[in-house]
Each structure stands twice: as C-alpha cells, then as structure tokens.
Tab-separated table of C-alpha atoms in Angstrom:
chain	number	residue	atom	x	y	z
A	1	MET	CA	-170.619	242.699	9.168
A	2	ASN	CA	-171.576	242.393	12.809
A	3	ILE	CA	-174.091	239.548	13.033
A	4	LEU	CA	-176.303	238.395	15.906
A	5	TYR	CA	-177.019	234.721	15.176
A	6	LEU	CA	-179.762	233.386	17.458
A	7	VAL	CA	-180.169	229.616	17.637
A	8	PRO	CA	-182.730	228.123	20.073
A	9	TYR	CA	-180.431	225.141	20.738
A	10	ALA	CA	-176.664	224.928	21.140
A	11	PRO	CA	-175.081	224.973	17.641
A	12	THR	CA	-172.986	221.838	18.206
A	13	PRO	CA	-171.643	219.782	15.272
A	14	ILE	CA	-174.766	217.614	15.296
A	15	ARG	CA	-176.784	220.772	14.435
A	16	THR	CA	-174.939	220.941	11.162
A	17	ARG	CA	-176.600	224.022	9.625
A	18	PRO	CA	-175.948	226.637	12.348
A	19	TYR	CA	-172.643	225.039	13.358
A	20	ASN	CA	-171.173	225.282	9.873
A	21	LEU	CA	-172.714	228.611	8.845
A	22	ILE	CA	-171.525	230.326	12.027
A	23	ARG	CA	-167.983	229.012	11.577
A	24	ALA	CA	-167.933	229.871	7.864
A	25	LEU	CA	-169.201	233.418	8.460
A	26	ALA	CA	-166.578	233.965	11.162
A	27	SER	CA	-163.841	232.617	8.873
A	28	ARG	CA	-164.899	235.161	6.237
A	29	GLY	CA	-164.065	237.992	8.631
A	30	HIS	CA	-167.506	238.751	10.059
A	31	GLN	CA	-167.986	239.398	13.760
A	32	VAL	CA	-170.517	236.814	14.912
A	33	THR	CA	-172.328	236.850	18.242
A	34	VAL	CA	-174.183	233.616	18.956
A	35	ALA	CA	-177.237	233.869	21.211
A	36	THR	CA	-178.352	230.429	22.275
A	37	LEU	CA	-179.522	228.032	24.983
A	38	TRP	CA	-177.754	225.119	26.622
A	39	GLU	CA	-179.369	222.093	28.243
A	40	ASN	CA	-176.417	220.273	29.843
A	41	GLU	CA	-172.806	220.722	30.895
A	42	ASP	CA	-171.418	219.387	27.607
A	43	GLU	CA	-173.323	222.047	25.664
A	44	ARG	CA	-172.219	224.767	28.078
A	45	LEU	CA	-168.574	223.754	27.660
A	46	PHE	CA	-168.975	223.647	23.883
A	47	LEU	CA	-170.240	227.231	23.909
A	48	GLU	CA	-167.193	228.257	25.942
A	49	SER	CA	-164.983	226.725	23.245
A	50	LEU	CA	-166.519	229.003	20.601
A	51	ALA	CA	-164.749	231.954	22.221
A	52	ASP	CA	-161.444	230.404	21.113
A	53	LYS	CA	-162.660	230.845	17.527
A	54	ASP	CA	-163.347	234.579	18.046
A	55	ILE	CA	-167.098	233.970	18.235
A	56	ARG	CA	-168.933	235.834	20.994
A	57	VAL	CA	-171.598	233.958	22.936
A	58	ILE	CA	-174.677	235.113	24.838
A	59	SER	CA	-176.334	232.119	26.474
A	60	ALA	CA	-178.839	230.977	29.068
A	61	PRO	CA	-179.783	227.558	30.444
A	62	LEU	CA	-182.969	225.811	29.380
A	63	THR	CA	-184.005	223.060	31.776
A	64	ARG	CA	-186.312	220.135	31.109
A	65	PHE	CA	-188.729	221.644	33.638
A	66	GLN	CA	-188.754	224.957	31.733
A	67	LYS	CA	-189.529	223.155	28.468
A	68	ILE	CA	-192.457	221.337	30.085
A	69	ILE	CA	-193.779	224.641	31.459
A	70	ASN	CA	-193.416	226.173	27.989
A	71	LEU	CA	-195.487	223.376	26.444
A	72	LEU	CA	-198.186	223.590	29.115
A	73	THR	CA	-198.314	227.376	28.759
A	74	ALA	CA	-198.828	227.098	25.001
A	75	LEU	CA	-201.572	224.446	25.168
A	76	PRO	CA	-204.533	226.764	25.923
A	77	THR	CA	-203.341	229.361	23.387
A	78	GLN	CA	-203.098	229.434	19.601
A	79	LEU	CA	-199.291	229.395	19.741
A	80	PRO	CA	-197.752	226.200	18.312
A	81	LEU	CA	-196.054	223.999	20.886
A	82	GLN	CA	-192.859	224.098	18.803
A	83	ALA	CA	-192.847	227.893	18.854
A	84	ASN	CA	-192.905	228.045	22.666
A	85	TYR	CA	-190.740	225.000	23.388
A	86	CYS	CA	-187.411	226.885	23.603
A	87	TRP	CA	-188.654	230.160	25.075
A	88	GLN	CA	-186.337	231.553	27.760
A	89	PRO	CA	-186.855	235.184	28.897
A	90	GLN	CA	-183.369	235.175	30.446
A	91	LEU	CA	-181.883	234.993	26.962
A	92	VAL	CA	-183.933	237.994	25.815
A	93	ASN	CA	-182.785	239.971	28.852
A	94	ARG	CA	-179.129	239.129	28.245
A	95	ILE	CA	-179.349	240.150	24.597
A	96	SER	CA	-181.073	243.385	25.636
A	97	GLU	CA	-178.341	244.104	28.184
A	98	GLN	CA	-175.674	243.557	25.543
A	99	TRP	CA	-177.568	245.880	23.188
A	100	ALA	CA	-177.785	248.575	25.866
A	101	ALA	CA	-174.110	248.278	26.783
A	102	GLY	CA	-172.795	248.418	23.234
A	103	GLY	CA	-175.207	250.683	21.396
A	104	ARG	CA	-176.144	249.759	17.826
A	105	GLN	CA	-173.601	246.980	17.461
A	106	TRP	CA	-175.309	244.459	15.170
A	107	ASP	CA	-175.921	245.063	11.482
A	108	ILE	CA	-178.314	242.139	11.104
A	109	VAL	CA	-180.048	239.510	13.231
A	110	HIS	CA	-180.310	235.905	12.060
A	111	ILE	CA	-182.965	233.774	13.809
A	112	GLU	CA	-183.087	230.013	13.231
A	113	HIS	CA	-186.100	227.662	13.172
A	114	LEU	CA	-189.719	227.878	14.257
A	115	ARG	CA	-188.485	227.335	17.815
A	116	GLY	CA	-186.555	230.601	17.568
A	117	ALA	CA	-189.231	232.642	15.802
A	118	LYS	CA	-190.748	233.999	19.019
A	119	TYR	CA	-187.427	235.675	19.796
A	120	GLY	CA	-187.491	237.233	16.345
A	121	LEU	CA	-190.946	238.663	16.960
A	122	GLN	CA	-189.749	240.014	20.305
A	123	PHE	CA	-186.996	241.944	18.543
A	124	ASN	CA	-188.978	242.842	15.433
A	125	ASN	CA	-189.234	246.610	15.209
A	126	LYS	CA	-192.628	246.271	13.519
A	127	ASN	CA	-194.127	244.747	16.650
A	128	ILE	CA	-192.491	245.151	20.032
A	129	ARG	CA	-190.075	247.511	21.738
A	130	VAL	CA	-187.297	245.867	23.707
A	131	HIS	CA	-187.518	247.229	27.236
A	132	LEU	CA	-184.112	247.524	28.795
A	133	ARG	CA	-183.372	248.021	32.457
A	134	SER	CA	-181.996	251.474	31.785
A	135	SER	CA	-184.304	252.627	29.020
A	136	ALA	CA	-186.677	251.597	26.262
A	137	SER	CA	-184.993	251.157	22.915
A	138	HIS	CA	-186.281	250.394	19.460
A	139	PHE	CA	-184.533	247.290	18.089
A	140	SER	CA	-184.481	248.589	14.523
A	141	ILE	CA	-182.232	246.040	12.860
A	142	PRO	CA	-183.094	243.907	9.831
A	143	ILE	CA	-184.037	240.358	10.820
A	144	VAL	CA	-183.611	237.220	8.747
A	145	TRP	CA	-185.646	234.210	9.874
A	146	ASP	CA	-184.184	230.880	8.788
A	147	SER	CA	-187.205	228.611	8.942
A	148	VAL	CA	-184.949	225.749	7.709
A	149	ASP	CA	-187.976	223.585	6.849
A	150	CYS	CA	-191.682	224.281	6.512
A	151	ILE	CA	-192.724	222.602	9.753
A	152	SER	CA	-196.417	222.410	8.889
A	153	TYR	CA	-195.487	220.565	5.671
A	154	LEU	CA	-193.520	218.078	7.787
A	155	PHE	CA	-196.414	217.783	10.258
A	156	GLU	CA	-198.880	217.068	7.458
A	157	GLN	CA	-196.798	214.037	6.521
A	158	ALA	CA	-196.115	212.978	10.123
A	159	ALA	CA	-199.824	213.111	10.975
A	160	GLN	CA	-200.329	210.344	8.424
A	161	GLY	CA	-196.993	208.521	8.336
A	162	SER	CA	-195.724	208.461	11.927
A	163	GLN	CA	-196.092	205.080	13.640
A	164	ASP	CA	-196.148	206.711	17.082
A	165	PHE	CA	-199.818	207.016	18.128
A	166	PHE	CA	-199.156	209.690	20.769
A	167	GLY	CA	-196.899	211.575	18.373
A	168	ARG	CA	-199.604	211.570	15.682
A	169	ARG	CA	-202.154	212.991	18.131
A	170	ILE	CA	-199.822	215.809	19.212
A	171	THR	CA	-198.936	216.555	15.592
A	172	ARG	CA	-202.593	216.769	14.599
A	173	LEU	CA	-203.229	219.113	17.533
A	174	ASP	CA	-200.345	221.382	16.566
A	175	LEU	CA	-200.790	221.283	12.776
A	176	PRO	CA	-203.521	223.966	12.360
A	177	ARG	CA	-201.742	226.265	14.826
A	178	THR	CA	-198.450	225.780	12.994
A	179	ARG	CA	-199.983	226.494	9.576
A	180	LYS	CA	-201.474	229.747	10.833
A	181	PHE	CA	-198.336	230.808	12.714
A	182	GLU	CA	-195.957	230.104	9.827
A	183	GLY	CA	-198.277	231.984	7.472
A	184	HIS	CA	-198.084	234.932	9.872
A	185	LEU	CA	-194.313	234.752	10.374
A	186	ILE	CA	-193.287	234.956	6.735
A	187	HIS	CA	-194.640	238.524	6.544
A	188	HIS	CA	-192.975	239.774	9.732
A	189	PHE	CA	-189.298	239.450	8.893
A	190	ASP	CA	-187.116	241.181	6.333
A	191	ARG	CA	-186.244	237.845	4.721
A	192	VAL	CA	-187.149	234.194	5.232
A	193	LEU	CA	-184.798	231.320	4.418
A	194	VAL	CA	-185.549	227.650	3.745
A	195	THR	CA	-183.406	224.729	2.632
A	196	SER	CA	-185.383	223.712	-0.456
A	197	GLN	CA	-187.760	224.906	-3.154
A	198	ILE	CA	-190.362	222.440	-1.857
A	199	ASP	CA	-190.349	224.140	1.547
A	200	LYS	CA	-190.423	227.584	-0.083
A	201	ASP	CA	-193.521	226.621	-2.074
A	202	ALA	CA	-195.166	225.143	1.030
A	203	LEU	CA	-194.536	228.301	3.087
A	204	GLU	CA	-195.804	230.599	0.350
A	205	GLN	CA	-199.046	228.616	0.217
A	206	LEU	CA	-199.591	229.419	3.906
A	207	SER	CA	-199.423	233.168	3.327
A	208	PRO	CA	-202.753	234.967	3.891
A	209	ILE	CA	-201.926	236.907	0.718
A	210	SER	CA	-201.578	233.640	-1.190
A	211	GLN	CA	-204.941	232.482	0.125
A	212	LYS	CA	-206.583	235.716	-1.063
A	213	SER	CA	-204.873	235.488	-4.446
A	214	LYS	CA	-206.547	232.163	-5.173
A	215	SER	CA	-209.939	233.846	-5.225
A	216	SER	CA	-208.925	237.227	-6.610
A	217	SER	CA	-207.560	238.621	-9.851
A	218	ILE	CA	-205.611	241.292	-7.934
A	219	VAL	CA	-201.838	240.837	-8.056
A	220	HIS	CA	-200.410	240.347	-4.553
A	221	HIS	CA	-196.713	240.474	-3.700
A	222	PRO	CA	-195.445	237.241	-2.119
A	223	PRO	CA	-193.262	237.248	0.999
A	224	PHE	CA	-189.474	237.452	0.567
A	225	ILE	CA	-188.371	233.815	0.825
A	226	SER	CA	-184.951	232.620	-0.366
A	227	VAL	CA	-183.634	229.073	-0.706
A	228	LEU	CA	-180.317	228.434	1.061
A	229	PRO	CA	-179.541	224.697	0.894
A	230	ASN	CA	-177.735	222.749	3.560
A	231	GLY	CA	-174.103	221.965	2.986
A	232	VAL	CA	-171.773	219.242	4.132
A	233	ASN	CA	-168.351	219.547	5.728
A	234	LEU	CA	-166.286	218.303	2.795
A	235	ASN	CA	-163.062	218.079	4.788
A	236	TYR	CA	-164.668	216.048	7.562
A	237	PHE	CA	-166.920	213.882	5.399
A	238	ALA	CA	-164.456	212.748	2.759
A	239	PRO	CA	-163.449	209.447	1.145
A	240	ASP	CA	-160.878	207.374	3.038
A	241	PRO	CA	-158.923	205.196	0.591
A	242	LEU	CA	-157.223	203.383	3.492
A	243	VAL	CA	-160.493	201.858	4.725
A	244	ARG	CA	-161.660	198.672	3.049
A	245	ARG	CA	-165.419	198.483	2.595
A	246	GLU	CA	-167.215	195.505	4.125
A	247	PRO	CA	-168.806	193.244	1.516
A	248	ALA	CA	-172.612	193.207	1.231
A	249	THR	CA	-173.140	195.751	4.014
A	250	LEU	CA	-175.792	198.469	4.110
A	251	VAL	CA	-175.761	201.461	6.437
A	252	VAL	CA	-178.626	203.743	7.420
A	253	THR	CA	-177.872	206.771	9.595
A	254	GLY	CA	-179.751	209.425	11.543
A	255	LYS	CA	-181.047	210.290	14.985
A	256	MET	CA	-182.932	207.113	15.808
A	257	SER	CA	-185.375	208.691	18.247
A	258	TYR	CA	-186.731	211.006	15.528
A	259	HIS	CA	-190.155	209.882	14.320
A	260	ALA	CA	-189.368	210.172	10.600
A	261	ASN	CA	-186.185	208.099	11.010
A	262	ILE	CA	-188.026	205.469	13.047
A	263	ALA	CA	-190.628	205.181	10.277
A	264	MET	CA	-187.850	204.963	7.658
A	265	VAL	CA	-185.915	202.200	9.444
A	266	LYS	CA	-189.019	200.129	10.172
A	267	HIS	CA	-190.043	200.420	6.512
A	268	LEU	CA	-186.551	199.317	5.482
A	269	TYR	CA	-186.522	196.339	7.841
A	270	GLN	CA	-190.102	195.177	7.334
A	271	ASP	CA	-190.718	195.875	3.637
A	272	ILE	CA	-187.349	195.973	1.853
A	273	MET	CA	-184.829	193.769	3.668
A	274	PRO	CA	-186.905	190.553	3.397
A	275	LEU	CA	-186.770	190.973	-0.398
A	276	VAL	CA	-183.012	191.560	-0.255
A	277	TRP	CA	-182.390	188.584	2.038
A	278	ALA	CA	-184.525	186.328	-0.148
A	279	SER	CA	-182.010	186.838	-2.976
A	280	GLN	CA	-178.813	187.389	-0.975
A	281	PRO	CA	-179.093	186.029	2.576
A	282	ASP	CA	-175.715	187.332	3.796
A	283	VAL	CA	-176.444	191.074	3.460
A	284	LYS	CA	-175.751	192.931	6.703
A	285	LEU	CA	-177.591	196.051	7.895
A	286	TRP	CA	-175.977	198.674	10.124
A	287	ILE	CA	-178.402	201.060	11.860
A	288	VAL	CA	-176.255	203.940	13.105
A	289	GLY	CA	-177.498	206.872	15.161
A	290	LYS	CA	-178.063	208.188	18.650
A	291	ASP	CA	-180.902	207.319	21.033
A	292	PRO	CA	-182.510	204.397	19.157
A	293	SER	CA	-186.123	203.877	20.193
A	294	ARG	CA	-187.236	200.569	21.686
A	295	ASP	CA	-188.690	199.586	18.322
A	296	ILE	CA	-185.323	200.183	16.661
A	297	GLN	CA	-183.368	198.401	19.408
A	298	ALA	CA	-185.583	195.346	18.983
A	299	LEU	CA	-184.439	194.982	15.367
A	300	GLY	CA	-180.964	194.154	16.674
A	301	GLN	CA	-182.206	190.678	17.607
A	302	HIS	CA	-181.788	189.736	13.943
A	303	PRO	CA	-178.294	188.215	13.491
A	304	LEU	CA	-177.540	190.365	10.424
A	305	VAL	CA	-178.679	193.675	11.969
A	306	PHE	CA	-176.304	195.824	14.032
A	307	ILE	CA	-177.606	198.719	16.172
A	308	SER	CA	-174.805	201.126	17.051
A	309	GLY	CA	-176.540	203.470	19.462
A	310	THR	CA	-174.807	206.803	20.024
A	311	VAL	CA	-171.452	207.092	18.255
A	312	GLU	CA	-168.951	209.939	18.396
A	313	ASP	CA	-168.108	209.596	14.714
A	314	VAL	CA	-170.364	208.217	11.979
A	315	ARG	CA	-167.622	208.241	9.338
A	316	PRO	CA	-166.174	204.762	10.031
A	317	TYR	CA	-169.599	203.319	9.234
A	318	LEU	CA	-169.996	205.384	6.066
A	319	HIS	CA	-166.494	204.411	4.948
A	320	GLY	CA	-166.955	200.765	5.868
A	321	ALA	CA	-170.349	200.049	4.315
A	322	THR	CA	-170.870	198.955	0.728
A	323	LEU	CA	-173.938	201.165	0.321
A	324	ALA	CA	-175.862	203.813	2.228
A	325	VAL	CA	-179.652	203.535	2.091
A	326	ALA	CA	-182.319	206.144	2.864
A	327	PRO	CA	-185.851	204.878	2.106
A	328	VAL	CA	-187.398	207.992	3.677
A	329	THR	CA	-191.192	207.767	3.824
A	330	TYR	CA	-191.796	211.389	4.836
A	331	GLY	CA	-189.758	214.475	5.647
A	332	ALA	CA	-188.963	218.070	4.769
A	333	GLY	CA	-185.908	220.034	3.747
A	334	ILE	CA	-182.583	218.426	2.895
A	335	GLN	CA	-181.636	215.033	4.316
A	336	ASN	CA	-178.142	215.499	5.752
A	337	LYS	CA	-177.695	211.738	5.986
A	338	VAL	CA	-177.729	211.559	2.183
A	339	LEU	CA	-175.235	214.407	1.718
A	340	GLU	CA	-172.837	212.958	4.299
A	341	ALA	CA	-172.813	209.545	2.624
A	342	MET	CA	-172.316	211.078	-0.823
A	343	ALA	CA	-169.469	213.248	0.464
A	344	CYS	CA	-167.754	210.080	1.706
A	345	ALA	CA	-168.109	208.595	-1.806
A	346	THR	CA	-170.442	205.945	-0.404
A	347	PRO	CA	-172.996	205.062	-3.094
A	348	VAL	CA	-176.551	205.905	-2.052
A	349	VAL	CA	-179.871	204.228	-2.737
A	350	ALA	CA	-182.612	206.619	-1.624
A	351	GLY	CA	-186.333	207.202	-1.823
A	352	ARG	CA	-187.657	210.193	-3.709
A	353	LYS	CA	-188.591	211.932	-0.447
A	354	ALA	CA	-184.968	211.695	0.674
A	355	VAL	CA	-183.623	213.518	-2.381
A	356	ALA	CA	-186.594	215.711	-3.331
A	357	ALA	CA	-184.611	218.827	-2.386
A	358	LEU	CA	-181.501	217.722	-4.299
A	359	ASP	CA	-180.721	217.984	-7.989
A	360	ILE	CA	-179.153	214.552	-8.314
A	361	GLU	CA	-179.363	212.423	-11.440
A	362	HIS	CA	-180.757	208.912	-10.997
A	363	GLY	CA	-178.238	206.305	-12.037
A	364	VAL	CA	-175.350	208.785	-11.961
A	365	ASP	CA	-175.144	210.447	-8.521
A	366	GLY	CA	-177.220	207.757	-6.805
A	367	LEU	CA	-180.154	205.418	-7.331
A	368	VAL	CA	-183.584	206.915	-6.596
A	369	VAL	CA	-186.440	204.436	-6.113
A	370	ASP	CA	-189.494	204.092	-3.877
A	371	ALA	CA	-191.402	200.800	-4.186
A	372	PRO	CA	-189.974	198.060	-1.910
A	373	ARG	CA	-189.342	195.676	-4.822
A	374	GLU	CA	-187.569	198.389	-6.832
A	375	PHE	CA	-185.572	199.485	-3.788
A	376	ALA	CA	-184.446	195.923	-3.072
A	377	ASP	CA	-183.526	195.392	-6.733
A	378	ALA	CA	-181.450	198.595	-6.724
A	379	ILE	CA	-179.546	197.380	-3.658
A	380	LEU	CA	-178.935	193.954	-5.193
A	381	THR	CA	-177.821	195.471	-8.499
A	382	LEU	CA	-175.147	197.602	-6.846
A	383	LEU	CA	-173.994	194.816	-4.532
A	384	SER	CA	-173.322	192.676	-7.594
A	385	ASN	CA	-171.530	195.442	-9.514
A	386	PRO	CA	-168.524	196.908	-7.629
A	387	GLU	CA	-167.495	199.081	-10.585
A	388	LYS	CA	-170.933	200.709	-10.728
A	389	CYS	CA	-170.781	201.216	-6.959
A	390	ALA	CA	-167.444	203.012	-7.197
A	391	GLN	CA	-168.618	205.137	-10.125
A	392	ILE	CA	-171.744	206.307	-8.284
A	393	GLY	CA	-169.668	206.994	-5.168
A	394	ARG	CA	-167.259	209.238	-7.103
A	395	SER	CA	-170.110	211.061	-8.814
A	396	GLY	CA	-171.870	211.621	-5.488
A	397	ARG	CA	-168.733	213.148	-4.020
A	398	LEU	CA	-168.391	215.492	-6.996
A	399	TYR	CA	-172.050	216.517	-6.622
A	400	THR	CA	-171.558	217.561	-2.984
A	401	GLU	CA	-168.384	219.484	-3.846
A	402	THR	CA	-170.257	221.400	-6.537
A	403	HIS	CA	-173.558	222.120	-4.791
A	404	HIS	CA	-173.146	221.777	-1.019
A	405	ASN	CA	-169.913	223.464	0.025
A	406	TRP	CA	-170.532	225.365	3.283
A	407	HIS	CA	-168.121	228.164	2.362
A	408	HIS	CA	-169.935	228.773	-0.912
A	409	LEU	CA	-173.256	228.765	0.949
A	410	ALA	CA	-171.897	231.224	3.533
A	411	GLU	CA	-170.908	233.499	0.647
A	412	GLN	CA	-174.463	233.199	-0.683
A	413	LEU	CA	-175.853	234.005	2.786
A	414	GLU	CA	-173.535	236.998	2.991
A	415	GLY	CA	-175.043	238.314	-0.249
A	416	ILE	CA	-178.547	237.887	1.179
A	417	TYR	CA	-177.507	239.830	4.294
A	418	HIS	CA	-176.168	242.727	2.194
A	419	GLU	CA	-179.366	242.811	0.132
A	420	VAL	CA	-181.574	242.758	3.243
A	421	ILE	CA	-179.567	245.473	5.001
A	422	HIS	CA	-179.701	247.727	1.924
A	423	ARG	CA	-183.453	247.247	1.534
A	424	HIS	CA	-184.051	247.806	5.258
A	425	ASN	CA	-181.978	251.009	5.281
A	426	CYS	CA	-183.843	252.327	2.237
A	427	GLN	CA	-187.155	251.702	4.009
A	428	ASP	CA	-185.879	253.450	7.159
A	429	SER	CA	-184.746	256.432	5.078
A	430	TYR	CA	-188.124	256.615	3.333
A	431	THR	CA	-189.966	256.438	6.681
A	432	THR	CA	-187.758	259.172	8.173
A	433	HIS	CA	-188.376	261.605	5.298
A	434	SER	CA	-192.058	260.876	4.673
C-alpha cells in the first residue's frame, strides 16, 4: 500500500507510537510518506534520516510563535486549543502540491492525535475540497484518524487531579469544547483508532448518536472505532543479564514536565515513600525523565532521591533498579513506562490507572495496588523476596512479547487499512452508480 502518515509532531523515538508503526509498516513493504512538523534543528535532521530508511517526508517548520498564535486564534472560537495547537497551512500546501504532482498516489491517509485532526478534516472528502495551485481536486481517499487517547476523558481527570492551578483552569476551559469536537470527529473519518477499550468506550459516549440512543428505543449505528494498543520495541527494551541490579532501588520514569507524571511522582514521594522508609530506611528512589518541573527537582534535596533530568537512554535505569513503580493517579490510554519496564524484565508495582488498558494478572505479571499503604507493602514485599522479583520480571517480559510486539500490531493495522479501503471503495462505487 501507499500510505500518507500525518503526524502533527516529528515522529522521533520518544513518540513511540508513530515512530514504531511507521518503521514497521515500511519494513513490511509499504510505501510510507510521513507528513509532519519540526520545531528545532534536531527534529529536522531526524526527518532527513528517515529518507535513508526509504520513508518519504513532507515537512514544515512550526515555531513557538506560530503555536502561540494558534492558541490565541482558537480562544474566541469553539475549537479546542489542542486541535489548533499544531496547525500549519504550509504543511497542507506541501501535501497538496505533492498530490497534484503525483496524481492519486496514496491508497489511505493516517492522521494521528487530536492535534492532527484538523488536517484530516481539511482532506476529508465529505467536507472540504483541497484547492491546489493548478486546479481544484477532490481528495477522495479513505482516512483513518488515530485518536490515540480520548483527550476529553484525560481532561476530565486532569481537571480534578492536576496540581497545577493554571493547568486546571485551562483544562476546564477546553474540556467542553474537546468533548463536543471529539464527538463530531468520530463520525467524519472512515475509521477511528484508540489504544484501549476504555478510550473506545469514552469516545463512543461522546457521539451525538450515543446521546440520542440514551433517550430513544431506535437502534443507532455507533461510529467505527477500533482498538490498536501501543507496543514496545522488544529488541531495544530487553533484559540485560550483564547488568547487576542495585539493591533496594526504585525507578519511576516518564516526561517529568507532563502534568499527570508530576502528580504521580508527588503522590509517590509524599504518600507512599514515607511508609516505605519507615520500614526500610535505605530504599533509594530514581526519578528519570526529561524536563523535570521545579516541584520535581526540589525532591532531589532528599539524600535518597536522585533526579536524572534528560537522559539519552532510559534503559540503564530500568536494568539497574530493583523495581519500577507507577502509582499513576490519572491518565488515559496505555502507559508506555509500564510496558518498557516489563519488557526489560524489571518487576513493576503499578496503580490500577497505570494498567487499566492492559490485561495483566496481579501477582503474576506485576503487582497492581492503589492505596498508599498497600502500595508501600507491595514494594516492601518484593524488596524482601528476590525470587518473586525475578519471577514477576520474567512474566512481565513474556506478557509484552505476547501482546505488545510492534510488528504484530503493524500487521493488525495493515488489516484495518485493507478493510477501510475496501469499504470506502464500495461506497464510492455505490455513489457513482446511484
């Protein structure tokens, strides 16, 4: 297949979903054109490197000034701030020029995230014609929108759980707009993808059809939403038998400027670690992730807490720690931090929110607990039982191999593409002959 894969941010390794799906699709023999934005020289150079992997790139810069203008432009409208944040007309023009130069060259368009949805609507043949410099052309290609998560579901939790006052206010402003926009979007693409059943259910509840169904006995057809989980790079995140794990050492990973991760780490430090230290005072805590907020940096004043800041490679910390912990207080979709630790055979203690999208068995693939006392007890139990630690680590690795292999997920996505293309072509044929 010839695939146009539009991502509203450079699909670098840190953006694990588009990075791995694009590479896996290309390795399966598909011709992939990536349409994306870059914000700095490192991202621009990364996009150049994709050409060495036989991946075509259409790109445009997105400056900080442009993002601010996008937010200000959206404020007086009903468009969610997230939906306008990555808007860049230059990218639309460059895609249109490529379309005009090559004729009907793409079999399917894949759009990622709420931030990319506006591009999808621009190309959606049900709404808008793409006006080219030479002519006006109907962009009649099936479009798959990968929502990834239900953003309004995440916002509902952040509006209550975020400890950032300004962030809560912005979230509450954007929440009703996002609910309405997501409910609109799921009916305007040939297929919608999400990473978990929870997000699928949340999106379906936003559908205007779903709202009508609650007060009507008439049977309404739901939107076409499919679950495509996240995977993990099993060659990159793998056990390293040559590395000796540090005794009594916990690691928590993630982007440490992200509001949900800030809330998670503060909950861990304030509510759980005092209970751990009361029983075992030598337990160390590694907080590993880029751009730690001031609140997170301040935790490094404790002699047993290490703040890494930005690291090129998180694996040495996953290999070196005794346990990985993820007491997530709110979130959506699949927590990559959990999958990466499990793939490294690092035993995981996680909150239910962290593994809600996973089919792991408590006590076998990991320990799943929520209350601070229970979470601390789970940590202490594993620290005192190396054999149980190793057993859970091995089981976690096997779980990721079975359920979260990117190549298997790319094969599943390929099947969705074929189904969508067939259905779209049948509809076109019916429209032509009716």
